[in-house]
XYZ file of N, CA and C in Angstrom:
441
model
N 0.861 -1.209 -0.047
C 0.039 -0.003 0.043
C 0.896 1.259 -0.054
N 0.508 2.174 -0.750
C 1.245 3.525 -0.859
C 0.334 4.705 -0.374
N 0.931 5.457 0.558
C 0.136 6.622 1.065
C 0.121 7.706 -0.133
N -0.879 8.460 0.103
C -1.038 9.646 -0.942
C -0.048 10.715 -0.580
N 0.334 11.431 -1.391
C 1.312 12.608 -1.130
C 0.830 13.463 -0.046
N -0.440 13.737 0.014
C -0.982 14.548 1.039
C -0.730 13.991 2.370
N -0.895 12.687 2.574
C -0.804 11.992 3.933
C 0.745 12.096 4.219
N 1.554 11.824 3.253
C 3.036 11.947 3.548
C 3.472 13.297 4.005
N 2.847 14.290 3.388
C 3.253 15.668 3.881
C 2.749 15.912 5.182
N 1.512 15.526 5.549
C 0.902 15.762 6.776
C 1.768 15.021 7.910
N 2.182 13.801 7.726
C 2.924 13.062 8.653
C 4.347 13.947 8.877
N 4.897 14.241 7.798
C 6.242 15.027 7.934
C 6.025 16.249 8.654
N 4.913 17.045 8.341
C 4.701 18.279 8.980
C 4.409 18.097 10.531
N 3.691 17.105 10.858
C 3.317 16.830 12.188
C 4.554 16.527 12.991
N 5.501 15.671 12.347
C 6.638 15.416 13.002
C 7.498 16.582 13.191
N 7.573 17.361 12.285
C 8.496 18.568 12.281
C 7.911 19.444 13.419
N 6.606 19.636 13.529
C 6.008 20.431 14.595
C 6.104 19.886 15.912
N 6.356 18.557 16.049
C 6.498 17.877 17.269
C 7.824 18.182 17.962
N 8.844 18.617 17.160
C 10.211 18.938 17.787
C 10.307 20.397 17.881
N 9.352 21.189 17.588
C 9.402 22.718 17.636
C 9.322 22.999 19.187
N 10.132 24.056 19.523
C 10.076 24.486 20.940
C 8.763 25.008 21.326
N 8.554 24.942 22.612
C 7.223 25.352 23.119
C 6.837 26.829 22.905
N 7.824 27.698 22.853
C 7.553 29.124 22.474
C 7.744 29.465 21.077
N 7.948 28.458 20.234
C 8.234 28.676 18.752
C 6.937 28.227 17.917
N 6.445 28.937 17.129
C 5.330 28.537 16.208
C 5.707 28.948 14.816
N 6.373 28.011 14.096
C 6.737 28.305 12.724
C 5.543 28.561 11.806
N 5.746 29.271 10.811
C 4.699 29.519 9.742
C 4.564 28.341 8.861
N 3.580 28.244 8.017
C 3.346 27.066 7.102
C 4.437 27.250 6.149
N 4.827 28.283 5.697
C 5.922 28.349 4.723
C 7.238 27.885 5.315
N 7.524 28.087 6.491
C 8.793 27.565 7.260
C 8.736 26.125 7.383
N 7.648 25.572 7.799
C 7.515 24.131 7.936
C 7.656 23.509 6.641
N 6.954 24.034 5.549
C 7.041 23.500 4.249
C 8.520 23.448 3.728
N 9.208 24.519 3.921
C 10.640 24.532 3.464
C 11.430 23.537 4.311
N 11.137 23.365 5.697
C 11.833 22.337 6.362
C 11.734 20.939 5.949
N 10.550 20.628 5.575
C 10.271 19.167 5.117
C 10.269 18.993 3.620
N 10.648 20.120 2.805
C 10.766 19.917 1.458
C 9.705 19.791 0.581
N 8.521 20.630 0.881
C 7.303 20.408 0.158
C 6.913 21.867 -0.412
N 6.246 21.871 -1.407
C 5.780 23.269 -1.833
C 4.844 23.803 -0.924
N 4.900 25.247 -0.810
C 3.948 25.838 0.194
C 2.435 25.649 -0.076
N 2.076 25.686 -1.408
C 0.696 25.501 -1.727
C 0.185 24.086 -1.192
N 1.016 23.030 -1.321
C 0.520 21.731 -0.769
C 0.555 21.850 0.661
N 1.460 22.377 1.194
C 1.543 22.476 2.737
C 0.350 23.272 3.301
N -0.007 24.270 2.542
C -1.169 25.065 3.121
C -2.500 24.269 3.129
N -2.671 23.452 2.056
C -3.823 22.548 1.991
C -3.857 21.491 3.035
N -2.620 21.005 3.447
C -2.523 19.970 4.336
C -2.733 20.557 5.845
N -2.152 21.788 6.072
C -2.482 22.383 7.300
C -3.948 22.619 7.438
N -4.684 23.016 6.530
C -6.124 23.120 6.657
C -6.755 21.829 7.011
N -6.369 20.735 6.437
C -6.942 19.355 6.763
C -6.577 18.995 8.249
N -5.295 19.224 8.548
C -4.877 18.920 9.901
C -5.530 19.789 10.901
N -5.864 20.966 10.633
C -6.658 21.854 11.516
C -8.055 21.127 11.772
N -8.774 20.868 10.667
C -10.035 20.312 10.733
C -10.079 19.046 11.584
N -8.930 18.272 11.522
C -8.896 17.061 12.290
C -8.439 17.263 13.699
N -8.100 18.491 14.188
C -7.631 18.815 15.418
C -6.172 18.433 15.762
N -5.444 18.280 14.748
C -4.017 17.846 14.945
C -3.128 19.138 15.072
N -3.519 20.098 14.353
C -2.699 21.284 14.323
C -3.508 22.590 14.551
N -2.964 23.541 15.359
C -3.615 24.856 15.599
C -2.816 25.934 14.933
N -3.468 26.717 13.958
C -2.852 27.770 13.261
C -3.331 29.106 13.743
N -2.498 29.923 14.035
C -2.818 31.326 14.372
C -2.272 32.324 13.345
N -3.177 33.136 12.975
C -2.728 34.220 12.066
C -2.095 35.389 12.570
N -1.473 36.183 11.724
C -0.869 37.534 12.213
C 0.393 37.391 12.964
N 0.695 38.605 13.472
C 1.954 38.722 14.226
C 1.815 37.730 15.492
N 2.998 36.999 15.687
C 2.991 36.106 16.689
C 2.211 34.724 16.533
N 1.733 34.735 15.281
C 1.069 33.442 14.796
C 1.884 32.335 14.380
N 1.370 31.325 13.942
C 2.147 30.194 13.403
C 1.407 28.938 13.686
N 2.145 27.778 13.559
C 1.548 26.485 13.670
C 2.005 25.788 14.942
N 1.181 25.136 15.677
C 1.523 24.246 16.758
C 0.839 22.957 16.719
N 1.409 22.042 17.211
C 0.810 20.657 17.228
C 0.011 20.544 18.526
N -1.222 20.104 18.376
C -2.168 19.947 19.552
C -1.818 18.740 20.289
N -2.206 18.627 21.598
C -2.060 17.578 22.381
C -2.486 16.211 21.668
N -3.640 16.375 21.012
C -4.139 15.143 20.274
C -3.149 14.835 19.069
N -2.556 15.863 18.520
C -1.583 15.534 17.366
C -0.362 14.807 17.977
N 0.021 15.140 19.137
C 1.245 14.629 19.768
C 1.076 13.120 20.172
N -0.114 12.936 20.780
C -0.326 11.635 21.519
C -1.317 10.730 20.845
N -1.916 11.253 19.785
C -3.035 10.446 19.084
C -2.289 9.190 18.185
N -3.108 8.278 17.970
C -2.519 7.153 17.201
C -2.252 7.594 15.756
N -0.939 7.203 15.276
C -0.681 7.490 13.891
C -1.512 6.708 12.972
N -2.007 5.511 13.291
C -3.002 4.630 12.553
C -4.206 5.359 12.275
N -4.676 6.086 13.368
C -6.008 6.756 13.435
C -5.885 7.888 12.493
N -4.750 8.606 12.483
C -4.492 9.821 11.757
C -4.466 9.425 10.263
N -3.646 8.339 9.956
C -3.531 7.896 8.534
C -4.921 7.501 7.991
N -5.790 6.764 8.808
C -7.046 6.331 8.408
C -7.921 7.649 7.959
N -7.843 8.614 8.890
C -8.571 9.886 8.570
C -8.095 10.486 7.411
N -6.832 10.555 7.147
C -6.236 11.211 5.993
C -6.445 10.508 4.648
N -6.325 9.175 4.716
C -6.518 8.292 3.507
C -7.864 7.918 3.235
N -8.701 7.839 4.302
C -10.018 7.333 4.151
C -10.091 5.909 4.148
N -11.257 5.238 4.159
C -11.413 3.869 4.290
C -11.927 3.209 2.990
N -11.746 3.896 1.859
C -12.189 3.328 0.645
C -11.254 2.136 0.128
N -11.909 1.496 -0.898
C -11.177 0.320 -1.340
C -9.836 0.675 -1.901
N -8.858 -0.354 -1.894
C -7.604 -0.283 -2.431
C -7.595 -0.248 -3.884
N -8.575 -1.035 -4.518
C -8.668 -1.227 -5.890
C -10.125 -0.487 -6.350
N -10.212 -0.278 -7.485
C -11.331 0.477 -8.050
C -12.499 -0.482 -8.566
N -13.036 -1.375 -7.654
C -14.017 -2.353 -8.104
C -15.236 -1.723 -8.772
N -15.634 -0.487 -8.188
C -16.822 0.248 -8.664
C -16.472 1.297 -9.673
N -15.277 1.343 -10.208
C -14.888 2.237 -11.185
C -15.666 2.206 -12.427
N -15.459 3.114 -13.364
C -16.246 3.076 -14.666
C -15.279 2.636 -15.749
N -15.454 1.431 -16.369
C -16.583 0.517 -16.062
C -16.185 -0.326 -14.846
N -17.236 -0.765 -14.132
C -16.956 -1.566 -12.889
C -16.412 -2.930 -13.336
N -15.690 -3.436 -12.306
C -15.107 -4.888 -12.525
C -16.161 -5.889 -12.629
N -15.981 -6.714 -13.789
C -16.909 -7.695 -14.037
C -17.005 -8.899 -13.003
N -15.941 -8.938 -12.119
C -15.973 -9.848 -10.928
C -16.457 -9.371 -9.725
N -16.944 -8.133 -9.630
C -17.364 -7.508 -8.495
C -18.300 -8.342 -7.528
N -19.262 -9.016 -8.167
C -20.230 -9.835 -7.428
C -19.683 -11.062 -6.780
N -18.640 -11.688 -7.250
C -18.059 -12.782 -6.829
C -16.684 -12.848 -6.515
N -16.111 -11.790 -6.327
C -14.607 -11.634 -6.107
C -14.218 -11.687 -4.597
N -13.184 -12.402 -4.378
C -12.787 -12.508 -3.036
C -11.463 -11.557 -2.728
N -10.994 -11.015 -3.866
C -9.899 -10.175 -3.795
C -10.128 -8.917 -2.953
N -11.325 -8.332 -3.259
C -11.711 -7.054 -2.657
C -11.630 -7.188 -1.148
N -12.177 -8.287 -0.513
C -12.246 -8.622 0.838
C -10.752 -8.794 1.413
N -10.074 -9.472 0.681
C -8.676 -9.700 1.072
C -7.725 -8.448 1.036
N -7.961 -7.682 0.068
C -7.249 -6.312 0.128
C -7.833 -5.410 1.230
N -9.047 -5.325 1.555
C -9.597 -4.578 2.632
C -8.960 -5.052 4.057
N -8.834 -6.262 4.120
C -8.138 -6.963 5.312
C -6.735 -6.497 5.445
N -6.119 -6.523 4.286
C -4.595 -6.079 4.262
C -4.558 -4.616 4.675
N -5.363 -3.783 4.008
C -5.366 -2.390 4.349
C -5.591 -2.240 5.812
N -6.597 -2.731 6.410
C -6.848 -2.724 7.906
C -5.631 -3.160 8.697
N -4.935 -4.205 8.284
C -3.652 -4.636 8.961
C -2.696 -3.626 8.906
N -2.552 -2.893 7.701
C -1.523 -1.910 7.566
C -1.795 -0.832 8.566
N -2.993 -0.358 8.726
C -3.456 0.670 9.579
C -3.312 0.175 10.960
N -3.637 -0.992 11.346
C -3.491 -1.635 12.697
C -1.938 -1.620 13.123
N -1.143 -1.760 12.126
C 0.323 -1.715 12.507
C 0.814 -0.367 13.013
N 0.125 0.591 12.457
C 0.494 1.996 12.953
C -0.225 2.483 14.080
N -1.214 1.654 14.588
C -2.094 2.118 15.705
C -1.291 2.391 17.023
N -0.238 1.648 17.341
C 0.483 1.746 18.543
C 1.437 3.040 18.597
N 1.624 3.559 17.536
C 2.597 4.557 17.357
C 1.909 6.051 17.517
N 2.518 6.920 18.187
C 2.234 8.393 18.164
C 3.185 9.251 17.494
N 2.886 10.451 17.095
C 3.930 11.305 16.480
C 5.053 11.485 17.496
N 4.776 11.536 18.724
C 5.978 11.600 19.653
C 6.869 10.438 19.489
N 6.226 9.272 19.306
C 7.121 8.139 19.122
C 7.930 8.248 17.930
N 7.386 8.765 16.860
C 8.110 8.873 15.587
C 9.315 9.939 15.569
N 9.279 10.743 16.603
C 10.309 11.838 16.613
C 11.391 11.615 17.760
N 11.333 10.361 18.265
C 12.393 9.999 19.229
C 13.633 9.915 18.539
N 14.680 10.022 19.368
C 16.050 9.879 18.849
C 16.227 8.619 17.828
N 16.815 8.749 16.738
C 17.674 9.876 16.180
C 16.935 10.819 15.317
N 15.565 10.649 15.239
C 14.811 11.381 14.121
C 14.680 12.924 14.655
N 14.286 13.091 15.840
C 14.072 14.489 16.377
C 15.201 15.544 15.989
N 16.393 15.078 16.428
C 17.510 16.092 16.105
C 17.756 16.351 14.710
N 17.464 15.316 13.805
C 17.460 15.531 12.408
C 16.426 16.581 11.978
N 15.233 16.283 12.466
C 14.156 17.274 12.080
C 14.543 18.671 12.468
N 15.056 18.871 13.498
C 15.462 20.222 14.040
C 16.616 20.849 13.176
N 17.441 20.050 12.583
C 18.513 20.539 11.708
C 18.045 20.878 10.295
N 16.900 20.546 9.931
C 16.411 20.733 8.582
C 16.218 22.240 8.296
N 16.657 22.700 7.099
C 16.588 24.158 6.855
C 15.064 24.590 6.713
N 14.906 25.819 6.732
C 13.539 26.351 6.706
C 13.285 27.258 5.499
N 14.154 27.098 4.519
C 13.945 27.908 3.246
C 12.890 27.211 2.410
N 12.070 28.025 1.720
C 11.128 27.296 0.819
C 11.630 26.604 -0.239
N 11.043 25.357 -0.610
C 11.519 24.563 -1.642
C 11.321 25.253 -3.053
N 12.156 25.066 -3.972
C 11.971 25.702 -5.265
C 10.798 25.118 -6.092
């Protein structure tokens, strides 16, 4: 299974925010630069993470991004489920629909594999992901916007 680019960006941004100092609230542009993603993608992801209660964003002077308590200690599996959705791995109902849809066992097997993937992420939190040696590396990343 491969995660969408949006989920990848969301996880990297959450990890970067998890190592940010308590009195530091970087801007979306700064975090985007640090994790090497375009600002426009990062801004969309921040909006989604705000909606999920993972990130708090404040505008204006003294504003910036902070990771919420739920973002720090919530399950990575739950976050990835929310970002990816629980749709089918394959397009059984696409146009045209698969002619095997009524009698196929593959769809159920793939759904079970997808859930096993998410379940493997359930025990982890963002805080777990930024433990040494990852946290210091995240802090050393530049903050210039990617080209």
